[in-house]
Amino acid sequence: MAANDELIGFVREALSRGVARDEVASALARSGWSPARVRAALAGFSDVAFPVPVPRPRPSLDARDAFLYLVLFTTLYLSAWHFGSLVFQLIDWAFPDPAMAATDAAAAFRSSLARFSVASLVTAAPVFFFLSSITGREVRQDPTKRGSKVRRWLTYLTLFVGATVLIGDFTALVYHVLGGELTVRFVLKVATIAAIAGGAFGYYLLDLRADEREDGRDAGADRQGRLTRGRLFAVVAAVAATGAVAASLAIIGSPAEARVELLDLRRVQDLTRTSTSIDLYWTREGHLPASLADLPSAPRPLTDPDTGAPYAYRVIDAGTYELCATFARASADTSPRPTRRFWTHEAGRQCFTIEPQRIER
């Protein structure tokens, strides 16, 4: 906690007159000054034998410090957000909504949201740990850096965000308890938010308190405690992030599997566009095209994105046709539906019998 100019001036004057530090602290305490402010004022002067008080070095803000701390706290927020997002999706996958089929829940987990959260966490978390190591080492080497205004402002901002999230989190919990709407999914998500926000809040609150306590007498103990807390926080955070990423990758699948899924999605889109073009032709001409080459608005290419083989088209009768494609694997939901948009299919060659629909212009 910073001391104001009036207090610093009094301490300087008292020390210059040879008054002992304990007597100065006792007089200030009797006058109502808080112990933290008194310690901060006394710590501003070195305890060395010299005719006049010798000031300690004060922290100075430079562009490098601002850059390091801004990136440090930005990656902290990104890591916390995407870690929470991954855990939420893991909870949804493990405890699917009764209104959603299990296959739909699995497909939702494999969505771009899960991949984006994994990518963000894998990128941001190592940067946060690396910068935490750098800034921690620099603070230990030069304790005056603890007084960096950027560091303090961002730390207090983190405390504010953490406190706000915790208050909202427990408010939501109490609200659902009173309404009798608790579910396993909800309780686990509330616990996740509390763990993330509470962990960050507790760590940085203890860090600030260590700054306020640290003076010439207990600096060694505070530095050791700060180092131990930092290592424990880093280990717990790293293990949690690694576990969330590993569990997510086990469900999402490898990049090769993602490629297969993407190719199947492309086949679905190709068949959908082709079917729409056939509908348009049938609406205009009154009959089905003899081949896909007859479609003036046929999507290009009309071939499989992986093998290059053309999609199969066959006229069954005047009001029915067939489109075929070969899929790498079955869709998440293979139950039959009254749809012709090809979203549900088995693995291998699949043929869809379709009745054309009139397109109103």
Short mmCIF file of N, CA and C in Angstrom, two decimals, residues 130-262:
data_model
loop_
_atom_site.label_atom_id
_atom_site.label_comp_id
_atom_site.label_asym_id
_atom_site.label_seq_id
_atom_site.Cartn_x
_atom_site.Cartn_y
_atom_site.Cartn_z
N PHE A 130 4.84 -18.61 -19.25
CA PHE A 130 6.17 -18.10 -19.58
C PHE A 130 6.36 -16.68 -19.05
N LEU A 131 5.38 -15.81 -19.30
CA LEU A 131 5.49 -14.43 -18.83
C LEU A 131 5.40 -14.35 -17.31
N SER A 132 4.63 -15.23 -16.68
CA SER A 132 4.59 -15.26 -15.21
C SER A 132 5.96 -15.58 -14.65
N SER A 133 6.65 -16.51 -15.30
CA SER A 133 7.99 -16.86 -14.86
C SER A 133 8.95 -15.68 -15.01
N ILE A 134 8.86 -14.99 -16.13
CA ILE A 134 9.75 -13.84 -16.38
C ILE A 134 9.50 -12.73 -15.37
N THR A 135 8.22 -12.32 -15.23
CA THR A 135 7.91 -11.22 -14.33
C THR A 135 8.20 -11.58 -12.87
N GLY A 136 7.95 -12.83 -12.50
CA GLY A 136 8.24 -13.26 -11.14
C GLY A 136 9.72 -13.20 -10.84
N ARG A 137 10.54 -13.65 -11.79
CA ARG A 137 11.99 -13.60 -11.59
C ARG A 137 12.49 -12.16 -11.50
N GLU A 138 11.94 -11.28 -12.34
CA GLU A 138 12.37 -9.88 -12.31
C GLU A 138 11.98 -9.20 -11.01
N VAL A 139 10.81 -9.53 -10.47
CA VAL A 139 10.38 -8.94 -9.20
C VAL A 139 11.27 -9.43 -8.06
N ARG A 140 11.67 -10.69 -8.09
CA ARG A 140 12.57 -11.20 -7.05
C ARG A 140 13.94 -10.54 -7.13
N GLN A 141 14.39 -10.26 -8.34
CA GLN A 141 15.70 -9.61 -8.51
C GLN A 141 15.65 -8.13 -8.19
N ASP A 142 14.51 -7.49 -8.47
CA ASP A 142 14.35 -6.06 -8.21
C ASP A 142 13.00 -5.84 -7.54
N PRO A 143 12.95 -5.92 -6.20
CA PRO A 143 11.67 -5.81 -5.49
C PRO A 143 10.90 -4.52 -5.77
N THR A 144 11.57 -3.47 -6.24
CA THR A 144 10.85 -2.23 -6.52
C THR A 144 9.83 -2.41 -7.64
N LYS A 145 9.99 -3.42 -8.47
CA LYS A 145 9.04 -3.65 -9.56
C LYS A 145 7.66 -4.06 -9.05
N ARG A 146 7.59 -4.45 -7.76
CA ARG A 146 6.28 -4.77 -7.20
C ARG A 146 5.37 -3.55 -7.16
N GLY A 147 5.97 -2.37 -7.17
CA GLY A 147 5.19 -1.16 -7.12
C GLY A 147 4.75 -0.65 -8.48
N SER A 148 4.98 -1.42 -9.54
CA SER A 148 4.57 -1.00 -10.88
C SER A 148 3.08 -0.69 -10.90
N LYS A 149 2.74 0.51 -11.40
CA LYS A 149 1.33 0.91 -11.44
C LYS A 149 0.52 0.01 -12.37
N VAL A 150 1.10 -0.38 -13.50
CA VAL A 150 0.38 -1.26 -14.42
C VAL A 150 0.08 -2.58 -13.75
N ARG A 151 1.08 -3.12 -13.06
CA ARG A 151 0.89 -4.40 -12.37
C ARG A 151 -0.21 -4.29 -11.33
N ARG A 152 -0.21 -3.21 -10.53
CA ARG A 152 -1.21 -3.06 -9.48
C ARG A 152 -2.60 -2.83 -10.06
N TRP A 153 -2.71 -1.99 -11.09
CA TRP A 153 -4.02 -1.73 -11.68
C TRP A 153 -4.62 -3.00 -12.27
N LEU A 154 -3.80 -3.76 -13.00
CA LEU A 154 -4.31 -4.98 -13.62
C LEU A 154 -4.63 -6.04 -12.56
N THR A 155 -3.85 -6.06 -11.50
CA THR A 155 -4.14 -7.00 -10.42
C THR A 155 -5.47 -6.67 -9.75
N TYR A 156 -5.68 -5.39 -9.47
CA TYR A 156 -6.96 -5.00 -8.87
C TYR A 156 -8.12 -5.21 -9.84
N LEU A 157 -7.87 -5.01 -11.13
CA LEU A 157 -8.91 -5.29 -12.12
C LEU A 157 -9.27 -6.77 -12.10
N THR A 158 -8.26 -7.63 -11.98
CA THR A 158 -8.50 -9.07 -11.91
C THR A 158 -9.29 -9.42 -10.65
N LEU A 159 -8.96 -8.78 -9.54
CA LEU A 159 -9.72 -9.01 -8.31
C LEU A 159 -11.18 -8.57 -8.48
N PHE A 160 -11.38 -7.43 -9.14
CA PHE A 160 -12.74 -6.94 -9.37
C PHE A 160 -13.54 -7.92 -10.23
N VAL A 161 -12.92 -8.37 -11.32
CA VAL A 161 -13.61 -9.32 -12.21
C VAL A 161 -13.90 -10.62 -11.46
N GLY A 162 -12.90 -11.11 -10.71
CA GLY A 162 -13.10 -12.34 -9.97
C GLY A 162 -14.21 -12.22 -8.93
N ALA A 163 -14.22 -11.10 -8.20
CA ALA A 163 -15.26 -10.90 -7.19
C ALA A 163 -16.64 -10.79 -7.84
N THR A 164 -16.72 -10.08 -8.97
CA THR A 164 -18.00 -9.93 -9.66
C THR A 164 -18.53 -11.27 -10.15
N VAL A 165 -17.63 -12.07 -10.72
CA VAL A 165 -18.04 -13.39 -11.23
C VAL A 165 -18.49 -14.28 -10.08
N LEU A 166 -17.76 -14.25 -8.97
CA LEU A 166 -18.14 -15.09 -7.83
C LEU A 166 -19.50 -14.68 -7.27
N ILE A 167 -19.74 -13.37 -7.17
CA ILE A 167 -21.03 -12.91 -6.66
C ILE A 167 -22.16 -13.36 -7.59
N GLY A 168 -21.96 -13.16 -8.90
CA GLY A 168 -22.98 -13.59 -9.85
C GLY A 168 -23.17 -15.09 -9.85
N ASP A 169 -22.07 -15.82 -9.70
CA ASP A 169 -22.13 -17.28 -9.70
C ASP A 169 -22.97 -17.80 -8.53
N PHE A 170 -22.69 -17.31 -7.35
CA PHE A 170 -23.42 -17.80 -6.18
C PHE A 170 -24.84 -17.24 -6.15
N THR A 171 -25.06 -16.07 -6.73
CA THR A 171 -26.42 -15.56 -6.84
C THR A 171 -27.27 -16.49 -7.70
N ALA A 172 -26.69 -16.93 -8.84
CA ALA A 172 -27.41 -17.87 -9.70
C ALA A 172 -27.66 -19.19 -8.99
N LEU A 173 -26.69 -19.64 -8.20
CA LEU A 173 -26.87 -20.90 -7.47
C LEU A 173 -28.02 -20.79 -6.47
N VAL A 174 -28.03 -19.71 -5.69
CA VAL A 174 -29.10 -19.54 -4.71
C VAL A 174 -30.46 -19.41 -5.40
N TYR A 175 -30.49 -18.70 -6.52
CA TYR A 175 -31.74 -18.52 -7.26
C TYR A 175 -32.31 -19.87 -7.70
N HIS A 176 -31.44 -20.73 -8.25
CA HIS A 176 -31.92 -22.04 -8.71
C HIS A 176 -32.26 -22.96 -7.54
N VAL A 177 -31.55 -22.81 -6.42
CA VAL A 177 -31.90 -23.61 -5.24
C VAL A 177 -33.29 -23.25 -4.75
N LEU A 178 -33.56 -21.94 -4.67
CA LEU A 178 -34.87 -21.50 -4.21
C LEU A 178 -35.97 -21.91 -5.17
N GLY A 179 -35.66 -22.00 -6.45
CA GLY A 179 -36.65 -22.39 -7.44
C GLY A 179 -36.75 -23.88 -7.65
N GLY A 180 -35.91 -24.66 -6.96
CA GLY A 180 -35.94 -26.11 -7.10
C GLY A 180 -35.55 -26.59 -8.48
N GLU A 181 -34.66 -25.87 -9.16
CA GLU A 181 -34.30 -26.20 -10.54
C GLU A 181 -32.88 -26.72 -10.67
N LEU A 182 -32.32 -27.24 -9.60
CA LEU A 182 -30.94 -27.70 -9.65
C LEU A 182 -30.81 -28.97 -10.49
N THR A 183 -29.78 -29.02 -11.32
CA THR A 183 -29.43 -30.22 -12.07
C THR A 183 -27.94 -30.47 -11.90
N VAL A 184 -27.49 -31.67 -12.24
CA VAL A 184 -26.07 -31.98 -12.12
C VAL A 184 -25.26 -31.07 -13.04
N ARG A 185 -25.76 -30.85 -14.26
CA ARG A 185 -25.06 -29.98 -15.20
C ARG A 185 -24.87 -28.58 -14.62
N PHE A 186 -25.93 -28.03 -14.04
CA PHE A 186 -25.86 -26.67 -13.52
C PHE A 186 -24.89 -26.58 -12.34
N VAL A 187 -24.97 -27.53 -11.41
CA VAL A 187 -24.10 -27.50 -10.24
C VAL A 187 -22.64 -27.61 -10.65
N LEU A 188 -22.34 -28.48 -11.60
CA LEU A 188 -20.96 -28.63 -12.05
C LEU A 188 -20.45 -27.36 -12.73
N LYS A 189 -21.30 -26.70 -13.48
CA LYS A 189 -20.88 -25.46 -14.13
C LYS A 189 -20.66 -24.35 -13.11
N VAL A 190 -21.54 -24.28 -12.11
CA VAL A 190 -21.34 -23.30 -11.05
C VAL A 190 -20.02 -23.56 -10.32
N ALA A 191 -19.73 -24.83 -10.04
CA ALA A 191 -18.48 -25.18 -9.37
C ALA A 191 -17.28 -24.83 -10.23
N THR A 192 -17.40 -25.01 -11.54
CA THR A 192 -16.31 -24.66 -12.45
C THR A 192 -16.01 -23.17 -12.40
N ILE A 193 -17.06 -22.35 -12.50
CA ILE A 193 -16.88 -20.90 -12.45
C ILE A 193 -16.27 -20.49 -11.12
N ALA A 194 -16.77 -21.07 -10.03
CA ALA A 194 -16.25 -20.73 -8.70
C ALA A 194 -14.77 -21.09 -8.59
N ALA A 195 -14.39 -22.24 -9.13
CA ALA A 195 -13.00 -22.67 -9.05
C ALA A 195 -12.08 -21.75 -9.85
N ILE A 196 -12.50 -21.36 -11.05
CA ILE A 196 -11.66 -20.50 -11.89
C ILE A 196 -11.56 -19.10 -11.29
N ALA A 197 -12.72 -18.48 -11.02
CA ALA A 197 -12.71 -17.11 -10.49
C ALA A 197 -12.12 -17.07 -9.08
N GLY A 198 -12.50 -18.05 -8.25
CA GLY A 198 -11.99 -18.07 -6.88
C GLY A 198 -10.49 -18.33 -6.82
N GLY A 199 -9.98 -19.19 -7.71
CA GLY A 199 -8.55 -19.45 -7.73
C GLY A 199 -7.75 -18.21 -8.09
N ALA A 200 -8.16 -17.52 -9.16
CA ALA A 200 -7.47 -16.30 -9.56
C ALA A 200 -7.60 -15.21 -8.50
N PHE A 201 -8.81 -15.06 -7.94
CA PHE A 201 -9.04 -14.04 -6.92
C PHE A 201 -8.17 -14.30 -5.69
N GLY A 202 -8.16 -15.53 -5.22
CA GLY A 202 -7.38 -15.85 -4.03
C GLY A 202 -5.89 -15.67 -4.23
N TYR A 203 -5.39 -16.11 -5.39
CA TYR A 203 -3.95 -16.01 -5.64
C TYR A 203 -3.49 -14.55 -5.68
N TYR A 204 -4.20 -13.72 -6.44
CA TYR A 204 -3.76 -12.33 -6.58
C TYR A 204 -4.05 -11.51 -5.32
N LEU A 205 -5.07 -11.88 -4.56
CA LEU A 205 -5.30 -11.19 -3.29
C LEU A 205 -4.16 -11.46 -2.32
N LEU A 206 -3.73 -12.70 -2.22
CA LEU A 206 -2.59 -13.04 -1.36
C LEU A 206 -1.32 -12.35 -1.85
N ASP A 207 -1.18 -12.22 -3.17
CA ASP A 207 -0.01 -11.56 -3.72
C ASP A 207 0.03 -10.09 -3.32
N LEU A 208 -1.12 -9.42 -3.38
CA LEU A 208 -1.17 -8.02 -2.97
C LEU A 208 -0.91 -7.85 -1.48
N ARG A 209 -1.45 -8.75 -0.70
CA ARG A 209 -1.22 -8.66 0.74
C ARG A 209 0.25 -8.88 1.09
N ALA A 210 0.91 -9.74 0.32
CA ALA A 210 2.34 -9.95 0.53
C ALA A 210 3.11 -8.67 0.20
N ASP A 211 2.67 -7.96 -0.83
CA ASP A 211 3.30 -6.68 -1.16
C ASP A 211 3.17 -5.69 -0.01
N GLU A 212 1.98 -5.65 0.61
CA GLU A 212 1.73 -4.70 1.68
C GLU A 212 2.51 -5.05 2.95
N ARG A 213 2.71 -6.36 3.18
CA ARG A 213 3.41 -6.77 4.40
C ARG A 213 4.92 -6.67 4.27
N GLU A 214 5.40 -6.77 3.06
CA GLU A 214 6.84 -6.98 2.87
C GLU A 214 7.64 -5.73 3.25
N ASP A 215 8.52 -5.88 4.17
CA ASP A 215 9.46 -4.82 4.53
C ASP A 215 10.78 -5.49 4.87
N GLY A 216 11.69 -4.75 5.46
CA GLY A 216 13.02 -5.29 5.70
C GLY A 216 13.03 -6.47 6.65
N ARG A 217 12.05 -6.58 7.53
CA ARG A 217 12.12 -7.65 8.53
C ARG A 217 11.58 -8.97 8.01
N ASP A 218 10.49 -8.95 7.25
CA ASP A 218 9.85 -10.21 6.85
C ASP A 218 9.90 -10.43 5.35
N ALA A 219 10.81 -9.72 4.67
CA ALA A 219 10.88 -9.86 3.21
C ALA A 219 11.21 -11.29 2.80
N GLY A 220 12.15 -11.91 3.54
CA GLY A 220 12.55 -13.26 3.15
C GLY A 220 11.40 -14.25 3.24
N ALA A 221 10.64 -14.19 4.33
CA ALA A 221 9.51 -15.10 4.49
C ALA A 221 8.45 -14.86 3.44
N ASP A 222 8.16 -13.58 3.15
CA ASP A 222 7.14 -13.28 2.16
C ASP A 222 7.56 -13.73 0.77
N ARG A 223 8.84 -13.54 0.46
CA ARG A 223 9.31 -13.96 -0.86
C ARG A 223 9.23 -15.47 -1.02
N GLN A 224 9.58 -16.20 0.06
CA GLN A 224 9.50 -17.65 -0.01
C GLN A 224 8.04 -18.10 -0.15
N GLY A 225 7.15 -17.46 0.62
CA GLY A 225 5.74 -17.81 0.51
C GLY A 225 5.18 -17.47 -0.85
N ARG A 226 5.59 -16.32 -1.40
CA ARG A 226 5.14 -15.92 -2.73
C ARG A 226 5.61 -16.92 -3.78
N LEU A 227 6.87 -17.36 -3.66
CA LEU A 227 7.42 -18.32 -4.61
C LEU A 227 6.68 -19.65 -4.52
N THR A 228 6.38 -20.10 -3.29
CA THR A 228 5.66 -21.36 -3.12
C THR A 228 4.26 -21.28 -3.69
N ARG A 229 3.56 -20.17 -3.40
CA ARG A 229 2.21 -20.00 -3.96
C ARG A 229 2.23 -19.95 -5.47
N GLY A 230 3.23 -19.26 -6.02
CA GLY A 230 3.33 -19.16 -7.48
C GLY A 230 3.52 -20.51 -8.12
N ARG A 231 4.40 -21.31 -7.55
CA ARG A 231 4.64 -22.65 -8.10
C ARG A 231 3.40 -23.53 -7.98
N LEU A 232 2.74 -23.47 -6.83
CA LEU A 232 1.53 -24.28 -6.63
C LEU A 232 0.44 -23.86 -7.61
N PHE A 233 0.25 -22.55 -7.78
CA PHE A 233 -0.76 -22.04 -8.70
C PHE A 233 -0.44 -22.50 -10.12
N ALA A 234 0.85 -22.41 -10.51
CA ALA A 234 1.24 -22.80 -11.86
C ALA A 234 1.02 -24.29 -12.10
N VAL A 235 1.37 -25.13 -11.11
CA VAL A 235 1.21 -26.58 -11.26
C VAL A 235 -0.26 -26.96 -11.37
N VAL A 236 -1.09 -26.41 -10.47
CA VAL A 236 -2.51 -26.73 -10.50
C VAL A 236 -3.15 -26.27 -11.80
N ALA A 237 -2.83 -25.04 -12.22
CA ALA A 237 -3.40 -24.51 -13.46
C ALA A 237 -2.94 -25.31 -14.67
N ALA A 238 -1.65 -25.68 -14.70
CA ALA A 238 -1.14 -26.44 -15.84
C ALA A 238 -1.77 -27.82 -15.92
N VAL A 239 -1.93 -28.48 -14.77
CA VAL A 239 -2.54 -29.81 -14.75
C VAL A 239 -4.00 -29.73 -15.20
N ALA A 240 -4.72 -28.72 -14.71
CA ALA A 240 -6.14 -28.58 -15.09
C ALA A 240 -6.28 -28.30 -16.58
N ALA A 241 -5.45 -27.39 -17.10
CA ALA A 241 -5.54 -27.05 -18.53
C ALA A 241 -5.17 -28.24 -19.39
N THR A 242 -4.11 -28.96 -19.01
CA THR A 242 -3.69 -30.13 -19.77
C THR A 242 -4.77 -31.21 -19.76
N GLY A 243 -5.39 -31.41 -18.60
CA GLY A 243 -6.45 -32.40 -18.52
C GLY A 243 -7.65 -32.05 -19.38
N ALA A 244 -8.04 -30.77 -19.38
CA ALA A 244 -9.19 -30.34 -20.20
C ALA A 244 -8.89 -30.51 -21.68
N VAL A 245 -7.68 -30.14 -22.09
CA VAL A 245 -7.32 -30.27 -23.50
C VAL A 245 -7.26 -31.75 -23.91
N ALA A 246 -6.64 -32.58 -23.06
CA ALA A 246 -6.53 -34.01 -23.38
C ALA A 246 -7.90 -34.66 -23.49
N ALA A 247 -8.79 -34.37 -22.54
CA ALA A 247 -10.13 -34.94 -22.59
C ALA A 247 -10.89 -34.46 -23.82
N SER A 248 -10.71 -33.19 -24.18
CA SER A 248 -11.39 -32.64 -25.35
C SER A 248 -10.89 -33.28 -26.64
N LEU A 249 -9.57 -33.45 -26.74
CA LEU A 249 -9.01 -34.06 -27.95
C LEU A 249 -9.45 -35.51 -28.09
N ALA A 250 -9.61 -36.19 -26.95
CA ALA A 250 -10.06 -37.58 -27.01
C ALA A 250 -11.46 -37.67 -27.60
N ILE A 251 -12.29 -36.65 -27.37
CA ILE A 251 -13.65 -36.66 -27.89
C ILE A 251 -13.70 -36.07 -29.30
N ILE A 252 -12.99 -34.98 -29.50
CA ILE A 252 -12.99 -34.33 -30.82
C ILE A 252 -12.40 -35.23 -31.88
N GLY A 253 -11.32 -35.92 -31.50
CA GLY A 253 -10.63 -36.77 -32.47
C GLY A 253 -9.40 -36.09 -33.03
N SER A 254 -8.65 -36.84 -33.80
CA SER A 254 -7.40 -36.34 -34.37
C SER A 254 -7.68 -35.41 -35.55
N PRO A 255 -6.67 -34.66 -36.00
CA PRO A 255 -6.85 -33.83 -37.20
C PRO A 255 -7.26 -34.65 -38.43
N ALA A 256 -6.78 -35.89 -38.51
CA ALA A 256 -7.17 -36.74 -39.64
C ALA A 256 -8.67 -37.04 -39.60
N GLU A 257 -9.19 -37.29 -38.40
CA GLU A 257 -10.62 -37.55 -38.28
C GLU A 257 -11.43 -36.27 -38.58
N ALA A 258 -10.89 -35.13 -38.16
CA ALA A 258 -11.57 -33.87 -38.48
C ALA A 258 -11.61 -33.65 -39.99
N ARG A 259 -10.55 -34.05 -40.68
CA ARG A 259 -10.52 -33.91 -42.13
C ARG A 259 -11.58 -34.80 -42.78
N VAL A 260 -11.72 -36.02 -42.27
CA VAL A 260 -12.75 -36.93 -42.80
C VAL A 260 -14.13 -36.33 -42.58
N GLU A 261 -14.37 -35.79 -41.40
CA GLU A 261 -15.66 -35.18 -41.10
C GLU A 261 -15.93 -33.99 -42.03
N LEU A 262 -14.90 -33.21 -42.28
CA LEU A 262 -15.06 -32.05 -43.15
C LEU A 262 -15.40 -32.47 -44.58
#
